[in-house]
GROMACS .gro file of C-alpha atoms in nm:
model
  279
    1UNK     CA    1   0.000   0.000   0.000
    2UNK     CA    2   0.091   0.380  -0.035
    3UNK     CA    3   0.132   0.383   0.311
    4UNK     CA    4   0.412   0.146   0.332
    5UNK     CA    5   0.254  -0.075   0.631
    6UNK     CA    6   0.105  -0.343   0.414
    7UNK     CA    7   0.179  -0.589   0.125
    8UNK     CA    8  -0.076  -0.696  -0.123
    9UNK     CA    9   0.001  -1.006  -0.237
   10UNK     CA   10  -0.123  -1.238  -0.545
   11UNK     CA   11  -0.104  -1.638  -0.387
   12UNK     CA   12  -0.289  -1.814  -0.708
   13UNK     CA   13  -0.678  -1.741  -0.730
   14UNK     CA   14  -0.671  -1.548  -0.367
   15UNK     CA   15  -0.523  -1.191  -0.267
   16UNK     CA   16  -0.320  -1.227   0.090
   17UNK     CA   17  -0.278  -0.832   0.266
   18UNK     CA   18   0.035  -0.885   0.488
   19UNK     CA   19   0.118  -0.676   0.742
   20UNK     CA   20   0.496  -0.569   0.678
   21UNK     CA   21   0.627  -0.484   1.055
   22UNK     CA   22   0.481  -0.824   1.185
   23UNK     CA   23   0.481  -1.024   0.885
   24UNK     CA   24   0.087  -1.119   0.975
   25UNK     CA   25  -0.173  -1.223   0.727
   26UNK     CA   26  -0.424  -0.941   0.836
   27UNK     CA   27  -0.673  -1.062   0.518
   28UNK     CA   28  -0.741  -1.304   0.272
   29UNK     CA   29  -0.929  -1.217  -0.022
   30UNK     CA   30  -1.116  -1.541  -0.214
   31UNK     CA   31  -1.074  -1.610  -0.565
   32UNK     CA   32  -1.249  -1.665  -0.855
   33UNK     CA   33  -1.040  -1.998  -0.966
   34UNK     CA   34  -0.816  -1.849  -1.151
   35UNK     CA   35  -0.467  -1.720  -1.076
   36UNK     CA   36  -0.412  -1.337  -1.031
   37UNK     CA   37  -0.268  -1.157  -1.315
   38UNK     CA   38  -0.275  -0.823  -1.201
   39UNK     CA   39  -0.357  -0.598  -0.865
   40UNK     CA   40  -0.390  -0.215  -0.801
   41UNK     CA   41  -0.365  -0.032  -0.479
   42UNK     CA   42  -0.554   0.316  -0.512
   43UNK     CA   43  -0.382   0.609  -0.346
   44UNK     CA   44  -0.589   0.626  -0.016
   45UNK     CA   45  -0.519   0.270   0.056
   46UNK     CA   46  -0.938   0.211   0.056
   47UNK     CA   47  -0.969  -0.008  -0.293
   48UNK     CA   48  -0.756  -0.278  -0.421
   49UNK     CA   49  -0.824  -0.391  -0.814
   50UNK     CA   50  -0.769  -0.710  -0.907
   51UNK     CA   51  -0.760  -0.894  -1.225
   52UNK     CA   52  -0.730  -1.266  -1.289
   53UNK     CA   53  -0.739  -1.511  -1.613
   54UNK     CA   54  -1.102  -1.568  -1.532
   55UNK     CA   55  -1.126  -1.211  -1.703
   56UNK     CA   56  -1.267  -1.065  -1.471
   57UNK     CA   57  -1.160  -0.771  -1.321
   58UNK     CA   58  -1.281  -0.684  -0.905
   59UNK     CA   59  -1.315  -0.383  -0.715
   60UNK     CA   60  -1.287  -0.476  -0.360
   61UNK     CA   61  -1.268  -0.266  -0.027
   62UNK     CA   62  -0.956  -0.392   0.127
   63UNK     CA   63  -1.059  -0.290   0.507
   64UNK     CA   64  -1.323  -0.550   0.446
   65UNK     CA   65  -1.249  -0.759   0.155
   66UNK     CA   66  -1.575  -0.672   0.004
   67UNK     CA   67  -1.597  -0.703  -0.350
   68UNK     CA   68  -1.782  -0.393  -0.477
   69UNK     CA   69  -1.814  -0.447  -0.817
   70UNK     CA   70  -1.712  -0.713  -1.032
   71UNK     CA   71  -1.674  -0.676  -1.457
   72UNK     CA   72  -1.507  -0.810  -1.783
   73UNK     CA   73  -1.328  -0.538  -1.950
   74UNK     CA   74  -1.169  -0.710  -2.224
   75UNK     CA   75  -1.202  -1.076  -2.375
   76UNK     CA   76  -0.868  -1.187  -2.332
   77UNK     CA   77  -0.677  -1.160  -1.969
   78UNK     CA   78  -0.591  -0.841  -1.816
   79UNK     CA   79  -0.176  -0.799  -1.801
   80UNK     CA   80  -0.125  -0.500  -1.613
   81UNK     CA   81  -0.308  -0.191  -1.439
   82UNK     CA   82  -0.256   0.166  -1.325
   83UNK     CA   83  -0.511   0.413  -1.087
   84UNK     CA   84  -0.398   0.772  -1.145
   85UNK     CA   85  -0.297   0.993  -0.857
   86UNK     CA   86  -0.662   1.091  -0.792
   87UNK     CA   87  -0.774   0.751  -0.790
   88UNK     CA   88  -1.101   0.807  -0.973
   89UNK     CA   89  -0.984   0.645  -1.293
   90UNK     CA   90  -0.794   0.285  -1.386
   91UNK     CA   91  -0.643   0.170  -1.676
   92UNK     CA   92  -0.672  -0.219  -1.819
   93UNK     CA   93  -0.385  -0.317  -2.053
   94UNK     CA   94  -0.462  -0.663  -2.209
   95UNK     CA   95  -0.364  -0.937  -2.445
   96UNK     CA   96  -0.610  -0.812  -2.676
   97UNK     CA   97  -0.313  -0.499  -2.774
   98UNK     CA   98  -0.611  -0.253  -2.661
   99UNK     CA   99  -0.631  -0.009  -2.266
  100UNK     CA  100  -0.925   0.113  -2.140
  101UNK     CA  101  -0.932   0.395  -1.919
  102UNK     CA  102  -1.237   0.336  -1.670
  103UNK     CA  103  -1.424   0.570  -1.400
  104UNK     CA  104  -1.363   0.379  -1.100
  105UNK     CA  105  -1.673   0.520  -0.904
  106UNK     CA  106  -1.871   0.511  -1.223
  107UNK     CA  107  -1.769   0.174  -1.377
  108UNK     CA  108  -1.782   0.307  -1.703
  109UNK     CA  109  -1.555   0.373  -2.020
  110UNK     CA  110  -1.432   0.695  -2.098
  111UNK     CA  111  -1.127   0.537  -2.347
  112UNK     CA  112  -1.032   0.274  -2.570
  113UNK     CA  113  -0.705   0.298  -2.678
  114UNK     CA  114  -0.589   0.093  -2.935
  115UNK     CA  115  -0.268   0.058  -3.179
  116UNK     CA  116  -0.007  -0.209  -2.968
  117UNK     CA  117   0.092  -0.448  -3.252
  118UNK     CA  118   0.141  -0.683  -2.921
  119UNK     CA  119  -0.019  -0.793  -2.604
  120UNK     CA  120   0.015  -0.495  -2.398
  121UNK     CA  121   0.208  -0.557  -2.038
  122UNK     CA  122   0.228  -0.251  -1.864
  123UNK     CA  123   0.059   0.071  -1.825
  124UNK     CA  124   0.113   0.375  -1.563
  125UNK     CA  125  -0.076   0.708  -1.550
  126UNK     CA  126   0.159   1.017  -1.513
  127UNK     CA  127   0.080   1.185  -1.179
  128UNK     CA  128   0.030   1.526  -1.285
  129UNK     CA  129  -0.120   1.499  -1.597
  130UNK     CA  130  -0.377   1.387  -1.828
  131UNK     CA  131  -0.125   1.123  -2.013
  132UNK     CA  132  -0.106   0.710  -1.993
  133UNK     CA  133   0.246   0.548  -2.082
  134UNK     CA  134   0.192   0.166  -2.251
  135UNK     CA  135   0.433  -0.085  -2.323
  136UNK     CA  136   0.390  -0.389  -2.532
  137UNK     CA  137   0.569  -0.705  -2.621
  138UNK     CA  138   0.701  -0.585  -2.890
  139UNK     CA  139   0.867  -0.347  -2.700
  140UNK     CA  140   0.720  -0.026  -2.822
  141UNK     CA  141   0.618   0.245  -2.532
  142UNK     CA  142   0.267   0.440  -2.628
  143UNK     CA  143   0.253   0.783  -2.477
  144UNK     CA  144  -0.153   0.915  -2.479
  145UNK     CA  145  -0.327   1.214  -2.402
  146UNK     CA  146  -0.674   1.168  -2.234
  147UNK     CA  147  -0.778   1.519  -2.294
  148UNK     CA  148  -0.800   1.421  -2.653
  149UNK     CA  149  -1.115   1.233  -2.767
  150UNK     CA  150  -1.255   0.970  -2.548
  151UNK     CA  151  -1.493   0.661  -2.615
  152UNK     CA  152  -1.321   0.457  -2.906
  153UNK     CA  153  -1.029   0.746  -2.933
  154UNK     CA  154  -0.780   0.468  -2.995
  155UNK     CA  155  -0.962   0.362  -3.344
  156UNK     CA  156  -0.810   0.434  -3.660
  157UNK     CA  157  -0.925   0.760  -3.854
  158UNK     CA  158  -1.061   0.943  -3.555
  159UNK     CA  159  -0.949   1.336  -3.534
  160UNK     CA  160  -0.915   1.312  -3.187
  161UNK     CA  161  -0.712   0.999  -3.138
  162UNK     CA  162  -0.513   1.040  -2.804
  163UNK     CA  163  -0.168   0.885  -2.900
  164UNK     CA  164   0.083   1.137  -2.920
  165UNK     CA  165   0.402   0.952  -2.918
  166UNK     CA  166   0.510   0.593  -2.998
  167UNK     CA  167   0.876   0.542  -2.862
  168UNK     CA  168   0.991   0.211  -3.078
  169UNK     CA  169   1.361   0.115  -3.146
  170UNK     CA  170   1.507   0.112  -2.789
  171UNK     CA  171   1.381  -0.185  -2.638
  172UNK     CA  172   1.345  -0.547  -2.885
  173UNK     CA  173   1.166  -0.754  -2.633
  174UNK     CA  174   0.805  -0.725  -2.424
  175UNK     CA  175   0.839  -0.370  -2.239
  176UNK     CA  176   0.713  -0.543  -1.903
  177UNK     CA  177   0.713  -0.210  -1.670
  178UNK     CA  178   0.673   0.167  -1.688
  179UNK     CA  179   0.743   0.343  -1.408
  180UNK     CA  180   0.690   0.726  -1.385
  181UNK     CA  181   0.871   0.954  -1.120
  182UNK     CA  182   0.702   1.157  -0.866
  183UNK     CA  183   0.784   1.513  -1.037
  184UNK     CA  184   0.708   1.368  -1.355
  185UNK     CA  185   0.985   1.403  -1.589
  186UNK     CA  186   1.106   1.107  -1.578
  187UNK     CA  187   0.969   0.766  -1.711
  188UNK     CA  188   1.194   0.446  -1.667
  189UNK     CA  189   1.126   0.112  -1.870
  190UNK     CA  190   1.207  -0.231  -1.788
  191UNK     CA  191   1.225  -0.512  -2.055
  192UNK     CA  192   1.277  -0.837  -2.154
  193UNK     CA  193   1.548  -0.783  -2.384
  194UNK     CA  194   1.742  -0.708  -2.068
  195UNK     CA  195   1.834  -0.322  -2.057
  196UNK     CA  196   1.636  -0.053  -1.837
  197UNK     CA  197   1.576   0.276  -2.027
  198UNK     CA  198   1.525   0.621  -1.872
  199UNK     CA  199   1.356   0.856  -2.061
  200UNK     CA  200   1.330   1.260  -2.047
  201UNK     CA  201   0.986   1.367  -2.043
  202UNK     CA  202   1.020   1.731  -2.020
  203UNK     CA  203   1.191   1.711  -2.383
  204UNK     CA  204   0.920   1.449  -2.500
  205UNK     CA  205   0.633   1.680  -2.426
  206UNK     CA  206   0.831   1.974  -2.567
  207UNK     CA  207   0.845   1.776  -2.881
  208UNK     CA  208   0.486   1.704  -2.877
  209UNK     CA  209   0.407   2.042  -2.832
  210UNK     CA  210   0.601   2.180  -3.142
  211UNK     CA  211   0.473   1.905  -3.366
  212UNK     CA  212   0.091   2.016  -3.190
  213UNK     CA  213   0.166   2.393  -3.337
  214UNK     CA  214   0.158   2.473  -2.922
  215UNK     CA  215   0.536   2.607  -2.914
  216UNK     CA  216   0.571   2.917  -2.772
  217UNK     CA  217   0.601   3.142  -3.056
  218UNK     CA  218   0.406   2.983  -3.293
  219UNK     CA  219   0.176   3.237  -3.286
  220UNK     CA  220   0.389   3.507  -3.171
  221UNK     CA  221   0.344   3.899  -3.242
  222UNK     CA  222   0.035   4.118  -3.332
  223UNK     CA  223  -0.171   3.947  -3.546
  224UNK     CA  224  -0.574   4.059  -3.656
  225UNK     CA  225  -0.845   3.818  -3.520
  226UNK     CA  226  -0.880   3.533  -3.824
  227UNK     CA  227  -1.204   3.519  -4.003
  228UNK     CA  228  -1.465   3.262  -3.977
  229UNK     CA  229  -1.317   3.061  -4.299
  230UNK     CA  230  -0.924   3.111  -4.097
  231UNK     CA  231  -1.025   3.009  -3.781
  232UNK     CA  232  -1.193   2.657  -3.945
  233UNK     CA  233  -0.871   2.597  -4.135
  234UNK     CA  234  -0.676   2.642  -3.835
  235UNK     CA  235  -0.885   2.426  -3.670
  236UNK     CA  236  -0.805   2.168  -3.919
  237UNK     CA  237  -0.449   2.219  -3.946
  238UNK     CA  238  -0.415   2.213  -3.548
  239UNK     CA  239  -0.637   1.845  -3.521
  240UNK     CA  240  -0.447   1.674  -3.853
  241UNK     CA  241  -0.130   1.812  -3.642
  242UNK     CA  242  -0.253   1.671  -3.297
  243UNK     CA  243  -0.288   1.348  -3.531
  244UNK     CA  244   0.118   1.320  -3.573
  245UNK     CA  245   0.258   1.085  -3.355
  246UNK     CA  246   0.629   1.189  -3.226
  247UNK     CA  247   0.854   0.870  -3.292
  248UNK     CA  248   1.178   0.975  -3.313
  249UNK     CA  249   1.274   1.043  -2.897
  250UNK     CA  250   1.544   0.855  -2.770
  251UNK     CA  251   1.616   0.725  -2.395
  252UNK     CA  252   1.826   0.969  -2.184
  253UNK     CA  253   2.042   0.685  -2.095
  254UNK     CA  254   1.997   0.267  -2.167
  255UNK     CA  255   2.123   0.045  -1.914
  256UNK     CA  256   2.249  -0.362  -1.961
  257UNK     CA  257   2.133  -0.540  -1.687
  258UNK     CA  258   2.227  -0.911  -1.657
  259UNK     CA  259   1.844  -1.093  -1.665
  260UNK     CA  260   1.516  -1.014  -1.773
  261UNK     CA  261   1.336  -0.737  -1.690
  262UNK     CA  262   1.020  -0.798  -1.488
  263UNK     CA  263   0.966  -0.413  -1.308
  264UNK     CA  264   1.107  -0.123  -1.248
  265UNK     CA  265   1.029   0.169  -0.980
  266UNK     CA  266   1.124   0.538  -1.027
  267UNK     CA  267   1.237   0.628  -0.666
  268UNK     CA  268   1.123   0.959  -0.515
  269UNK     CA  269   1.481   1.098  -0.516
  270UNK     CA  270   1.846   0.909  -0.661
  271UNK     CA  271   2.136   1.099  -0.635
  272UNK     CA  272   2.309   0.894  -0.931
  273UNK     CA  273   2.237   0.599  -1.116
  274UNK     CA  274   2.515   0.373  -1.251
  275UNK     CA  275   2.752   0.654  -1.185
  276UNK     CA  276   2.618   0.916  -1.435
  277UNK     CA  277   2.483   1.180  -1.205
  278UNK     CA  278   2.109   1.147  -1.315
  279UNK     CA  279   1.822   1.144  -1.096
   0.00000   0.00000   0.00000
């Protein structure tokens, strides 16, 4: 949990909470028959999310282990999940290559994000603002901006699909873990092709904004108000612009490690890492 006083843990179909200064077994959460695949802790330490092979996904209260609601999102298993900071939305990557974004308290679907050409393993919500990082077996990273479209967003053609960048050509295995750090410029991947990538997001979303036409200067100067006719071409230009995905950002740094990748966490505050003064 947030808190740091208890572990959630996935022991086949059930969900164990653990105690971490006494090592006690304060709850155990049935199953549905199937193993876990995936569990979420929201950030008030009230709801746990879990997802199994069963395909179902539960919201349960962990003070009581009550299951509050219960749903299939997609029709193949659920890999990964993410609750963003204010813990009123939560994100489903599956095997199906699609995310849904979700209104907790709601239960409904306010995105469908689609374009992994793999199962997608991992998915983490920035914590200050409206963007989802994704990262599939194929080892591509999806950056997307919820404030753009909604409902099917993620399908093909639409004006307001929410990608903005697709980061491909660093990793060459599954992307397995996406971690995002607490100021949120930095985003650290973890993969199977055994390397660990950090990547700056302050110069990612400065490239998104210049390929947007929302660079400072753009616009710049005294300029008389556009007519009706203007203002619906610049309309057009600025959503066929919004529809350019930024593909060409590279990883601060890439880092060998010896095995496999399974997660990675971005840690409030690192002095170095591997001796090159980043943090």
């Amino acid at each position: 949990t947030r808190d740091g006083n208890f572990l959630v843990c996935p022991c086949g179909d059930e969900v164990k909470i653990v105690e971490i200064s006494t090592g006690e077994v304060k709850l155990t959460i049935p199953g549905d028959s199937e193993p876990i695949t995936s569990l979420v802790v929201s950030p008030d330490n009230r709801t746990l999310v879990a997802a199994s092979r069963s395909l179902n996904v539960r919201v349960i209260d962990i003070a009581t282990g009550e299951v509050r609601r219960s749903w299939r999102p997609h029709p193949s298993p659920v890999a990964d999940m993410a609750i963003d900071s204010s813990g009123g939305y939560l994100a489903t990557a599956s095997a199906d290559r699609s995310i849904k974004v979700w209104d907790l308290q709601g239960g409904f679907t306010t995105h469908t994000l689609t374009g992994h050409e793999g199962v997608v393993l991992s998915a983490v919500f920035h914590p200050k603002q409206p963007l989802l990082f994704s990262g599939s077996e194929d080892g591509a990273i999806m950056v997307w901006d919820l404030m753009l479209g909604g409902g099917s967003g993620g399908v093909t053609g639409s004006i307001s699909r929410p990608m903005i960048a697709r980061l491909a050509g660093t990793h060459f295995s599954a992307v397995t873990s996406l971690s995002v750090s607490h100021d949120g410029w930095r985003l650290v991947s973890g993969s199977r092709d055994k390397t660990v990538a950090l990547w700056d997001l302050k110069a990612l979303l400065a490239a998104v904004a210049v390929n947007s036409g929302l660079s400072k200067g753009k616009n710049g100067g005294a300029t008389p108000p556009p007519s009706k006719k203007q203002k619906k071409q610049q309309q057009q230009q600025q959503q066929q612009q919004q529809q350019r995905v930024i593909s060409d950002v590279k990883p601060l740094v890439l880092i060998p490690v010896y095995e496999t990748v399974e997660a990675v966490v971005a840690l409030p505050s690192v002095p170095s890492l591997m001796g090159l003064g980043l943090s």
